[in-house]
Short mmCIF file of C-alpha atoms and ligand atoms in Angstrom, two decimals:
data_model
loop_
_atom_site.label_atom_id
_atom_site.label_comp_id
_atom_site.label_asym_id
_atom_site.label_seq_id
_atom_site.Cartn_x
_atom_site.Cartn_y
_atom_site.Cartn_z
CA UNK A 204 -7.79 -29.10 41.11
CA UNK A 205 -10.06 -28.22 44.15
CA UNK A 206 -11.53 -30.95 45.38
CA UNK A 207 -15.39 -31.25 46.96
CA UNK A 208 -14.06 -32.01 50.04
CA UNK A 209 -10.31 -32.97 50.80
CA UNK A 210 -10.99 -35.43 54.37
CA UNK A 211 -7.19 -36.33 54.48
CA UNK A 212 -5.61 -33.05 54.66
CA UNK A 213 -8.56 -31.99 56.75
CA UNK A 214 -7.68 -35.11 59.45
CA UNK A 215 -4.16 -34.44 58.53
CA UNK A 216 -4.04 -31.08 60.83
CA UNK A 217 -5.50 -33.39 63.78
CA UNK A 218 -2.87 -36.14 63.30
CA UNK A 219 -0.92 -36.09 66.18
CA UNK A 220 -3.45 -36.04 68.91
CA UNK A 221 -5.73 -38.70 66.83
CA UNK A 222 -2.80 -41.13 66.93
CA UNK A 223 -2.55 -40.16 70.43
CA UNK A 224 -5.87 -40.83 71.61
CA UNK A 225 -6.31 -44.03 69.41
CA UNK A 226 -3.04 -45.45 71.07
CA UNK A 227 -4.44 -44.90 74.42
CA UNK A 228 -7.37 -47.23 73.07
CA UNK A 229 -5.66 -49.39 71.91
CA UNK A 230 -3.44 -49.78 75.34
CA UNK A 231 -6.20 -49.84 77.14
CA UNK A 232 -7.46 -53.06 76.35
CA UNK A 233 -11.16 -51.52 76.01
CA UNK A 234 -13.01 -51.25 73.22
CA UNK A 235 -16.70 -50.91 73.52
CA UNK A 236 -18.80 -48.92 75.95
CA UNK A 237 -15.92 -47.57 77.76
CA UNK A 238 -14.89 -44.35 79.28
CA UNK A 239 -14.29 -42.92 75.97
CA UNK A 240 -17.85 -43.25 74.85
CA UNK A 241 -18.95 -41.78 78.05
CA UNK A 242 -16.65 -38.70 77.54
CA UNK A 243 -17.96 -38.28 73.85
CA UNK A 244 -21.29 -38.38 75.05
CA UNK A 245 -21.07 -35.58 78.04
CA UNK A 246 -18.70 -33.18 75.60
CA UNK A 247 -21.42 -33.51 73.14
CA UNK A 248 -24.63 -33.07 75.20
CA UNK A 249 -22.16 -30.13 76.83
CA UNK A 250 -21.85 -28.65 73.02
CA UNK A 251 -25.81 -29.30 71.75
CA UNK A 252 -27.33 -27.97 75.21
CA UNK A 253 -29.29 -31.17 75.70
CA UNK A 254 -29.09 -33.17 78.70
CA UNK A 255 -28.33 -37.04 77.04
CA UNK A 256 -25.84 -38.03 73.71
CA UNK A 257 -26.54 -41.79 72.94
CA UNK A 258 -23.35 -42.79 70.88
CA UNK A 259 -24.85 -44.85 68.09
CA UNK A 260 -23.52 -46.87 65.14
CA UNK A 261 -24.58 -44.22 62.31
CA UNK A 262 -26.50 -41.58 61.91
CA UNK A 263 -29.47 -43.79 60.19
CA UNK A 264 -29.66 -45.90 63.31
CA UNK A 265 -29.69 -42.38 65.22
CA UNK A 266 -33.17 -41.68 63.69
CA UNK A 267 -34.13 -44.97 63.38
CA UNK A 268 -33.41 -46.05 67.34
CA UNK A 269 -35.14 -43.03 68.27
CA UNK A 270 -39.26 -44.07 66.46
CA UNK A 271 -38.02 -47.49 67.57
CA UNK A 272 -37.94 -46.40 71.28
CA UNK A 273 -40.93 -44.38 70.99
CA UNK A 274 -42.57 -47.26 69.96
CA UNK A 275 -41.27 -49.71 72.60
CA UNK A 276 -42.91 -46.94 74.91
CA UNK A 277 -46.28 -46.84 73.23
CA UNK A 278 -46.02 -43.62 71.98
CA UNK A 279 -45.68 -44.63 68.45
CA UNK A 280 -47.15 -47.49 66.78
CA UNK A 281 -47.32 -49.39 62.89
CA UNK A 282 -48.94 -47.09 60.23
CA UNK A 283 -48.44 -43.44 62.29
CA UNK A 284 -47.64 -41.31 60.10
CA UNK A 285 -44.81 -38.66 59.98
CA UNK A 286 -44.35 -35.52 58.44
CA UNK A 287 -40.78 -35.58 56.50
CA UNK A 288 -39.28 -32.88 53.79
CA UNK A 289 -39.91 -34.74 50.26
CA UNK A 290 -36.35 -33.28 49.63
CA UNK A 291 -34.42 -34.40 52.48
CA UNK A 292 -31.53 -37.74 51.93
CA UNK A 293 -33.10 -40.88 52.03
CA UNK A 294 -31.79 -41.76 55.46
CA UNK A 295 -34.37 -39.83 57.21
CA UNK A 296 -37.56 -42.11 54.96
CA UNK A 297 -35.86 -45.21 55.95
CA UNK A 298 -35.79 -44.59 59.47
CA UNK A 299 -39.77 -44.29 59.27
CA UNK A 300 -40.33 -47.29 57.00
CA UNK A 301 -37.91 -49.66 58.85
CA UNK A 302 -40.30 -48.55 61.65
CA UNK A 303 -43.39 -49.19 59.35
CA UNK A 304 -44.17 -46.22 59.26
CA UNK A 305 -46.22 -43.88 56.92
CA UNK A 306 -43.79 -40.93 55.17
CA UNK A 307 -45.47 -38.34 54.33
CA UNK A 308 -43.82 -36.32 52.12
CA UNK A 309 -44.16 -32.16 52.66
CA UNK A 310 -42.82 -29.76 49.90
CA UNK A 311 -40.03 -27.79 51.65
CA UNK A 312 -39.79 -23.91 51.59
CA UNK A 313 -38.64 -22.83 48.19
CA UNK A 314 -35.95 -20.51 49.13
CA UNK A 315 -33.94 -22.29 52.51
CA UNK A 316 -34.75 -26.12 51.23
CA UNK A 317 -36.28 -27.04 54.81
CA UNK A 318 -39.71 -27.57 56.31
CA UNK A 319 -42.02 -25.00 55.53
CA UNK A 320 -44.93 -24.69 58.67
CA UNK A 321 -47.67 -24.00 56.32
CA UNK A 322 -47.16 -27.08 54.22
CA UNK A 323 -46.82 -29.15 56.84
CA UNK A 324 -50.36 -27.51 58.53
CA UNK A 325 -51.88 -28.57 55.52
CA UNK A 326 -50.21 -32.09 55.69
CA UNK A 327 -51.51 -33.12 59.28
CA UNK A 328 -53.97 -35.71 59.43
CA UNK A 329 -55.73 -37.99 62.44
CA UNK A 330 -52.90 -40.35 62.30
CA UNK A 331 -50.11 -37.71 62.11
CA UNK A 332 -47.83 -38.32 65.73
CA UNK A 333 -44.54 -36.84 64.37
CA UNK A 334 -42.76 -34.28 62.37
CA UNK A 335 -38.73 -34.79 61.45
CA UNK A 336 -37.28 -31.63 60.29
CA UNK A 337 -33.99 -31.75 58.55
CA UNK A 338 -31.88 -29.06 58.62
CA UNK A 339 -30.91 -29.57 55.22
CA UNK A 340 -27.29 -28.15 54.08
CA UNK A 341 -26.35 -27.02 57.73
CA UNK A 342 -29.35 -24.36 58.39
CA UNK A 343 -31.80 -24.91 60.95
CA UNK A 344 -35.51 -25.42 60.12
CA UNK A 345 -37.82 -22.85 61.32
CA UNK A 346 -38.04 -24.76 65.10
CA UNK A 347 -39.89 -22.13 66.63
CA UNK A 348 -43.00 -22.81 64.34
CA UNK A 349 -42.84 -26.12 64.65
CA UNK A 350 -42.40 -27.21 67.83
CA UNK A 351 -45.14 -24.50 68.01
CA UNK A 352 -47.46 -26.50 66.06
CA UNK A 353 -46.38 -30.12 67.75
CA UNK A 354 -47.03 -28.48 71.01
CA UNK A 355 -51.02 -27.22 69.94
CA UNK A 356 -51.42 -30.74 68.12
CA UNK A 357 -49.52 -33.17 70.25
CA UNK A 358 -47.16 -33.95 68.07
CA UNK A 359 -43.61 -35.43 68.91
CA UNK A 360 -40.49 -34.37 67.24
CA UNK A 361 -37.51 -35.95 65.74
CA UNK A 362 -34.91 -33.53 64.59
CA UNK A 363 -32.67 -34.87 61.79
CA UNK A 364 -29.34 -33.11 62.64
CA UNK A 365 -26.54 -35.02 60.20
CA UNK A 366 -25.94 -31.44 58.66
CA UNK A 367 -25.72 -29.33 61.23
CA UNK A 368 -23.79 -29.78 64.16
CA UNK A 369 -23.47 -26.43 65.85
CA UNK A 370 -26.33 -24.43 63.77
CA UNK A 371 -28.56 -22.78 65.79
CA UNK A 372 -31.98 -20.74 65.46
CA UNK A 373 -33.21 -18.57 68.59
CA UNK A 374 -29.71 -19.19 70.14
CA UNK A 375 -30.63 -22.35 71.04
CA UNK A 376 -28.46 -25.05 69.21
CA UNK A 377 -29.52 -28.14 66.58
CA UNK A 378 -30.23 -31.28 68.89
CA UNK A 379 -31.86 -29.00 71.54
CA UNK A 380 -35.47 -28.86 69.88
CA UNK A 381 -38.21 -31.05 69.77
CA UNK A 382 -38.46 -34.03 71.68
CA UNK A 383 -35.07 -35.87 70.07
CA UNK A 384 -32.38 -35.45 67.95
CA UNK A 385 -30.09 -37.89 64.81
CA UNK A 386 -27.23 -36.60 64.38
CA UNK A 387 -24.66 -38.43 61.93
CA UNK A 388 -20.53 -38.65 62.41
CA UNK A 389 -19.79 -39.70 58.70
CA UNK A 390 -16.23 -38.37 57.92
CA UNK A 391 -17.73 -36.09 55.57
CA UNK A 392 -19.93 -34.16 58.36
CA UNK A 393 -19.04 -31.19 60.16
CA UNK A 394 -18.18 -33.03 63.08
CA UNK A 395 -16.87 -36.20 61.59
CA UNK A 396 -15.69 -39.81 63.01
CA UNK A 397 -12.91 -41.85 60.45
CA UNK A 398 -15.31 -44.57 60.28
CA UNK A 399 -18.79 -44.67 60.75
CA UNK A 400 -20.88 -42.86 63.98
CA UNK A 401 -23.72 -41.11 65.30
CA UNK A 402 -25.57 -40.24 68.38
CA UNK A 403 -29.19 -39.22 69.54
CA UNK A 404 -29.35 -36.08 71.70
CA UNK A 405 -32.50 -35.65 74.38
CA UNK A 406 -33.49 -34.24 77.44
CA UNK A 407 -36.00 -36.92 77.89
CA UNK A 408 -34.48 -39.46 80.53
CA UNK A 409 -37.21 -42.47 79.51
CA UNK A 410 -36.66 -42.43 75.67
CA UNK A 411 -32.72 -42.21 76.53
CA UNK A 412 -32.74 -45.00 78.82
CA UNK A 413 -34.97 -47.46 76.11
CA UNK A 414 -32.28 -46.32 73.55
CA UNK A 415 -29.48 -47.16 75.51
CA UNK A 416 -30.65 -50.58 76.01
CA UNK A 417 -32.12 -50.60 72.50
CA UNK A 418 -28.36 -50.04 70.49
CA UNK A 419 -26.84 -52.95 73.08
CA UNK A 420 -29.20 -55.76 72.70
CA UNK A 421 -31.73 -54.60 74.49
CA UNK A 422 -29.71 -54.87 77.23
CA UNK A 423 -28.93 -52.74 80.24
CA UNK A 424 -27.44 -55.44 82.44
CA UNK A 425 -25.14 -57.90 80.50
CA UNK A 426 -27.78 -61.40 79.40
CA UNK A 427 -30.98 -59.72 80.53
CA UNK A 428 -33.12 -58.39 77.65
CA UNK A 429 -35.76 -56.73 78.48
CA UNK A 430 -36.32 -55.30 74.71
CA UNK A 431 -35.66 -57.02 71.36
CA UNK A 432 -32.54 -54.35 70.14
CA UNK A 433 -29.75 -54.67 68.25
CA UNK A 434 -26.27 -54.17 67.58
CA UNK A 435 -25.86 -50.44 66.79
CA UNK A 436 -22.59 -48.58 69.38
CA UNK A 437 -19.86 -46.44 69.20
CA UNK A 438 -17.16 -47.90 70.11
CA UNK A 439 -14.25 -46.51 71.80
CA UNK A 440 -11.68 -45.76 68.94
CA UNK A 441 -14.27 -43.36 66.93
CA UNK A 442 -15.31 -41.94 70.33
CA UNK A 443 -11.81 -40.85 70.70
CA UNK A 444 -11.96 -39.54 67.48
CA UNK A 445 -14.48 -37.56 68.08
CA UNK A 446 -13.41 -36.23 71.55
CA UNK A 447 -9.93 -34.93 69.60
CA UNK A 448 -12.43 -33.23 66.69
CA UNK A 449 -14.88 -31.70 68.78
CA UNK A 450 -12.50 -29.44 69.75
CA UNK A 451 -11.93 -27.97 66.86
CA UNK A 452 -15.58 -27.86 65.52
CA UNK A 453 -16.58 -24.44 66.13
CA UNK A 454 -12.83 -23.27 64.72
CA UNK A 455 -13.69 -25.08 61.48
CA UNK A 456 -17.29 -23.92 61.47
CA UNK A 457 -15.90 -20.61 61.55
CA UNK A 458 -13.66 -21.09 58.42
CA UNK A 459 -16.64 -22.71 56.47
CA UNK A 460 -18.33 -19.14 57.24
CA UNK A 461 -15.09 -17.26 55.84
CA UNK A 462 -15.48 -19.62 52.52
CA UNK A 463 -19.41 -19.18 52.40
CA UNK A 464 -18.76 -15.27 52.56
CA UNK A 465 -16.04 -15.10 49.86
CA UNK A 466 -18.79 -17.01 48.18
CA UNK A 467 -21.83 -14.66 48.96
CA UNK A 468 -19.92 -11.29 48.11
CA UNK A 469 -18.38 -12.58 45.67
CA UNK A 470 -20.54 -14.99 43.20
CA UNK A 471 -22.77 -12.20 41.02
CA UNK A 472 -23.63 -14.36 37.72
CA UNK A 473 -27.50 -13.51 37.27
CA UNK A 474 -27.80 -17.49 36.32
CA UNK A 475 -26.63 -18.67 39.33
CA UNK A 476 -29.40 -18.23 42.61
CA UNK A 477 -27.28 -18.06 46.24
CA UNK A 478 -28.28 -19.56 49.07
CA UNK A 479 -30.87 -17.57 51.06
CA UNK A 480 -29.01 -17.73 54.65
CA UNK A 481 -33.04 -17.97 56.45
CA UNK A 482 -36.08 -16.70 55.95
CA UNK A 483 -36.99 -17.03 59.42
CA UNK A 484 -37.50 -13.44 60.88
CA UNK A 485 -34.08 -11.36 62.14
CA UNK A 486 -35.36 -11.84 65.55
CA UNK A 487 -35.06 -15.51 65.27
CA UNK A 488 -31.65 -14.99 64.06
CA UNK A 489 -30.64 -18.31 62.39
CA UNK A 490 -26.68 -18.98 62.05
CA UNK A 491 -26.11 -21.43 59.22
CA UNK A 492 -23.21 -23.81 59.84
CA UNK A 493 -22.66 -24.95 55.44
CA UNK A 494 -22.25 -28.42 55.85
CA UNK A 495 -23.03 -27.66 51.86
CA UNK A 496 -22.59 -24.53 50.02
CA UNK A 497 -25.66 -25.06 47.46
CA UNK A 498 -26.33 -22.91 44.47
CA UNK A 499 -29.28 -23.23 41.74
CA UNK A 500 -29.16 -22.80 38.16
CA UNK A 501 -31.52 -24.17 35.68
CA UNK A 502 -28.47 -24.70 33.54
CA UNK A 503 -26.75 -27.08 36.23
CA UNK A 504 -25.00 -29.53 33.87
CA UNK A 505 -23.12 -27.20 31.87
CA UNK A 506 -22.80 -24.85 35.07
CA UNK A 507 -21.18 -28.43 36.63
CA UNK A 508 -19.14 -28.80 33.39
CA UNK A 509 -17.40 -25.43 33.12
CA UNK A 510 -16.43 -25.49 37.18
CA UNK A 511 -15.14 -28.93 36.28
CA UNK A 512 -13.08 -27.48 32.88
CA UNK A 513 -11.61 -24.78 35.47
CA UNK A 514 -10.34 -27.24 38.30
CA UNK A 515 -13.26 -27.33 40.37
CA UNK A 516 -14.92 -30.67 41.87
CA UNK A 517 -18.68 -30.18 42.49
CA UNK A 518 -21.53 -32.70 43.74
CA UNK A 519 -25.14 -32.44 43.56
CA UNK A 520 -27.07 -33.12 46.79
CA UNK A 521 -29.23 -34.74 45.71
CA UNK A 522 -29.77 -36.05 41.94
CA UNK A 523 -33.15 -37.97 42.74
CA UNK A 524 -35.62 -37.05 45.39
CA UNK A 525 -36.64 -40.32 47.50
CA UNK A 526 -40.00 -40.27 45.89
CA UNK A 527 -38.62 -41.26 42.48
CA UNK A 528 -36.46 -43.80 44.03
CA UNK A 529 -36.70 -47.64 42.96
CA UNK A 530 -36.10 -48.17 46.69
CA UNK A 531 -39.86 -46.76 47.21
CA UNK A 532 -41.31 -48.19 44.19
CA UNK A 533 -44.19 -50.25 46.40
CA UNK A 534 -45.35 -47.00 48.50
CA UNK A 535 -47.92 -44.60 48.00
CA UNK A 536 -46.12 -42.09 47.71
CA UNK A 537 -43.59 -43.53 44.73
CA UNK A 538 -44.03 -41.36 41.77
CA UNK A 539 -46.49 -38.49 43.32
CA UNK A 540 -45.86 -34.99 41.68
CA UNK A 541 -43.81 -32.59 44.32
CA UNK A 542 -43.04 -29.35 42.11
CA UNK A 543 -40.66 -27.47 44.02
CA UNK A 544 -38.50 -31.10 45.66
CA UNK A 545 -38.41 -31.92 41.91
CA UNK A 546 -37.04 -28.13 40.60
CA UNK A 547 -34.37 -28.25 43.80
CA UNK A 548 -32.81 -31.46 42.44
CA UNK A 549 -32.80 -30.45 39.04
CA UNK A 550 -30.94 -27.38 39.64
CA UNK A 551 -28.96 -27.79 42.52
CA UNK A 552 -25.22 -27.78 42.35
CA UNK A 553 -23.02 -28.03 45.90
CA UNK A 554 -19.91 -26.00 45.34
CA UNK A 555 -16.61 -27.05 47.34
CA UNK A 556 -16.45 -25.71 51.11
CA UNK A 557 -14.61 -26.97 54.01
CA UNK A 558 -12.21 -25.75 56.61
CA UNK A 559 -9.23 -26.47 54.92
CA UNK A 560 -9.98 -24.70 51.85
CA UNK A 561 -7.71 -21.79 51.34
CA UNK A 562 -9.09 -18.12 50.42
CA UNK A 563 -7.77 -18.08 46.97
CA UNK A 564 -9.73 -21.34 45.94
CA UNK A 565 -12.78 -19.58 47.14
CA UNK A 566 -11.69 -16.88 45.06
CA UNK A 567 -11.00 -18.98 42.20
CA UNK A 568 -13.83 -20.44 42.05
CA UNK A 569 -16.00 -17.47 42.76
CA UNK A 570 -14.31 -16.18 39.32
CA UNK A 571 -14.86 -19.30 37.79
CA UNK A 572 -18.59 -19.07 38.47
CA UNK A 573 -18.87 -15.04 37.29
CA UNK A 574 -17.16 -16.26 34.14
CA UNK A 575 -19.97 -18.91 32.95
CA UNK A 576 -22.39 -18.13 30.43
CA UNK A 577 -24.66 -20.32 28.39
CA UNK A 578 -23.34 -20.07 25.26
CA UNK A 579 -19.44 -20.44 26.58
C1 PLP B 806 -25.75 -38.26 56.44
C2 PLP B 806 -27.17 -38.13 56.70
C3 PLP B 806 -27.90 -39.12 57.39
C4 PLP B 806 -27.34 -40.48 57.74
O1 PLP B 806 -26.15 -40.54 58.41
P1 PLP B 806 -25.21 -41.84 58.27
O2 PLP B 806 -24.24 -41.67 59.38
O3 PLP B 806 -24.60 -41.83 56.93
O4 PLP B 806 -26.07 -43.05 58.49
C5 PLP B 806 -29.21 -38.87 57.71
N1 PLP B 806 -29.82 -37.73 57.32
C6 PLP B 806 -29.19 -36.77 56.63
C7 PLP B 806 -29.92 -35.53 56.26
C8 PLP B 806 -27.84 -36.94 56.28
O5 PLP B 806 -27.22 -35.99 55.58
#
């Protein structure tokens, strides 16, 4: 069997210096906001190219925190509304409507899943005040054009990063565009925490400092509250975590590309559509980091059955688009027609890729995938 994603042995190769660093948490009698969140926080602004990280709870509260703030500093306010893939997770809608704000759902580019310019052009209204690309699957959106656009329309921008941790477009990294950055440190991200985590990256020292008091309270100073926040930090044992794996991020994104290419040379079944690895022009130069290796088929299920017959675990990311979700049953939005969102999550199928995965699973299962046919 090879599985979606195997987290233990993948922790496993880390396990001495995790039980390392978590027993010099544990001994030090600290356990929140301490010296290991600060470390986290300058290795990771040292890794994005950004000047702040703002260790969070989760990844949702990293998107979240960040309209929050904006709003504490007048720059957002109820019933803006924000330009958001209709195919992204739903993490990246809730941060806007816990806000209460207006989603307004943009059909992504057909071929690399994320934010298409023109579509969102066409989406901009009087009330629009910010755009949240997500760079769905581990590939940068096409930043260029749209900070390009936010700039000539005075937008702000919110970069939803939980997929791609080290991907870059123009050289410049994820969480180094736009005006802020989520990024998420579920265990099953490229750069993951064992437990829950996440962080905001920004070069903008007055939205930092209201989301550093935000995640504590409200709180800079210990009892005085000078915002309404809440209850949303990293504490010191994940930060350690972290500090051990970020080490060995760009190693592992490296063996995700090894995968990926066994995948792309190898997979040749005319029913089965590759990923397109950017449509931005060469001279953007994108580098894709596959937090998902995603194929499309308009014969998914069976495609999904006959990997599973053969030994090999797939997922689909995702099975219902957030605008078909009960969740959003009340909103304008609920139920609207979004042609290509709606085609992607019929037909998309996430085959298994991860740094521990050997070359002859990719091989196996790039066989596995030549050998399906509809009528097998
Ligand atoms: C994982 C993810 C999130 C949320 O991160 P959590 O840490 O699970 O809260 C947000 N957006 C996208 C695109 C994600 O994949």
């Amino acid at each position: 069997m090879i599985p979606f994603l195997d987290l233990k042995s993948l922790n496993k190769v880390h396990r001495e210096e995790l039980i390392e660093a978590a027993t010099r948490v544990i001994d030090s009698g600290w356990y929140i906001q301490g010296e290991c969140l600060k470390r986290f926080e300058e290795e990771f602004s040292a890794y994005t190219g950004s000047l702040h990280t703002v260790g969070v709870a989760n990844g949702l509260d990293a998107l979240t925190l960040t309209i929050r703030a904006w709003k504490e500093l007048g720059k957002l306010k109820d019933h803006d509304e924000v330009i958001v893939p209709a195919n992204t997770y739903i993490a990246t809608l809730l941060a806007v409507t816990e806000n209460n704000l207006i989603p307004v759902l943009v059909e992504p580019d057909a071929d690399t899943y994320n934010l298409c310019p023109k579509n969102i052009e066409q989406a901009l209204t009087e009330k629009t005040r910010l755009i949240m690309p997500v760079h769905l699957y581990g590939q940068l959106a096409d930043m260029p054009a749209i900070d390009a656009i936010a700039k000539r329309k005075n937008l702000l921008v919110l970069e939803d990063s939980a997929q791609a941790h080290g991907a870059q477009v123009a050289g410049r990294n994820a969480g180094n565009w736009g005006d802020a950055s989520g990024f998420s440190f579920y265990p099953g991200k490229n750069l993951g925490a064992l437990g829950d985590a996440g962080a905001i990256t920004s070069s903008d020292d007055e939205l930092v400092n209201m989301i550093q008091a935000l995640r504590n309270y409200g709180s800079h100073e210990k009892y005085k509250n000078v915002v309404q926040g809440v209850n949303s930090r990293l504490d010191e044992i994940q930060a350690a975590m972290l500090s051990v794996k970020l080490k060995y991020l760009q190693a592992q994104t490296n063996a995700r590309r090894r995968v990926a290419a066994i995948y792309m040379t190898g997979i040749n079944n005319p029913l089965i559509k590759l990923p397109l690895n950017s449509n931005i022009n060469v001279k953007n130069h994108t580098s894709h980091v596959w937090h998902l290796f995603v194929v499309r088929t308009e014969v998914r299920d069976a495609l999904q059955c006959h990997l599973a017959k053969s030994g090999v675990q797939t997922l689909i990311h995702y099975p219902i688009p957030p605008h078909q979700q009960q969740a959003y049953i009340q909103s304008e939005f609920y139920d609207k027609t979004f042609p290509i969102t709606e085609r992607i999550h019929r037909e998309v199928l996430s085959l298994p890729i991860s740094p521990v995965m050997t070359d002859a699973e990719a091989y196996h299962v790039v066989e596995v995938c030549n050998s399906f046919s509809v009528d097998a």
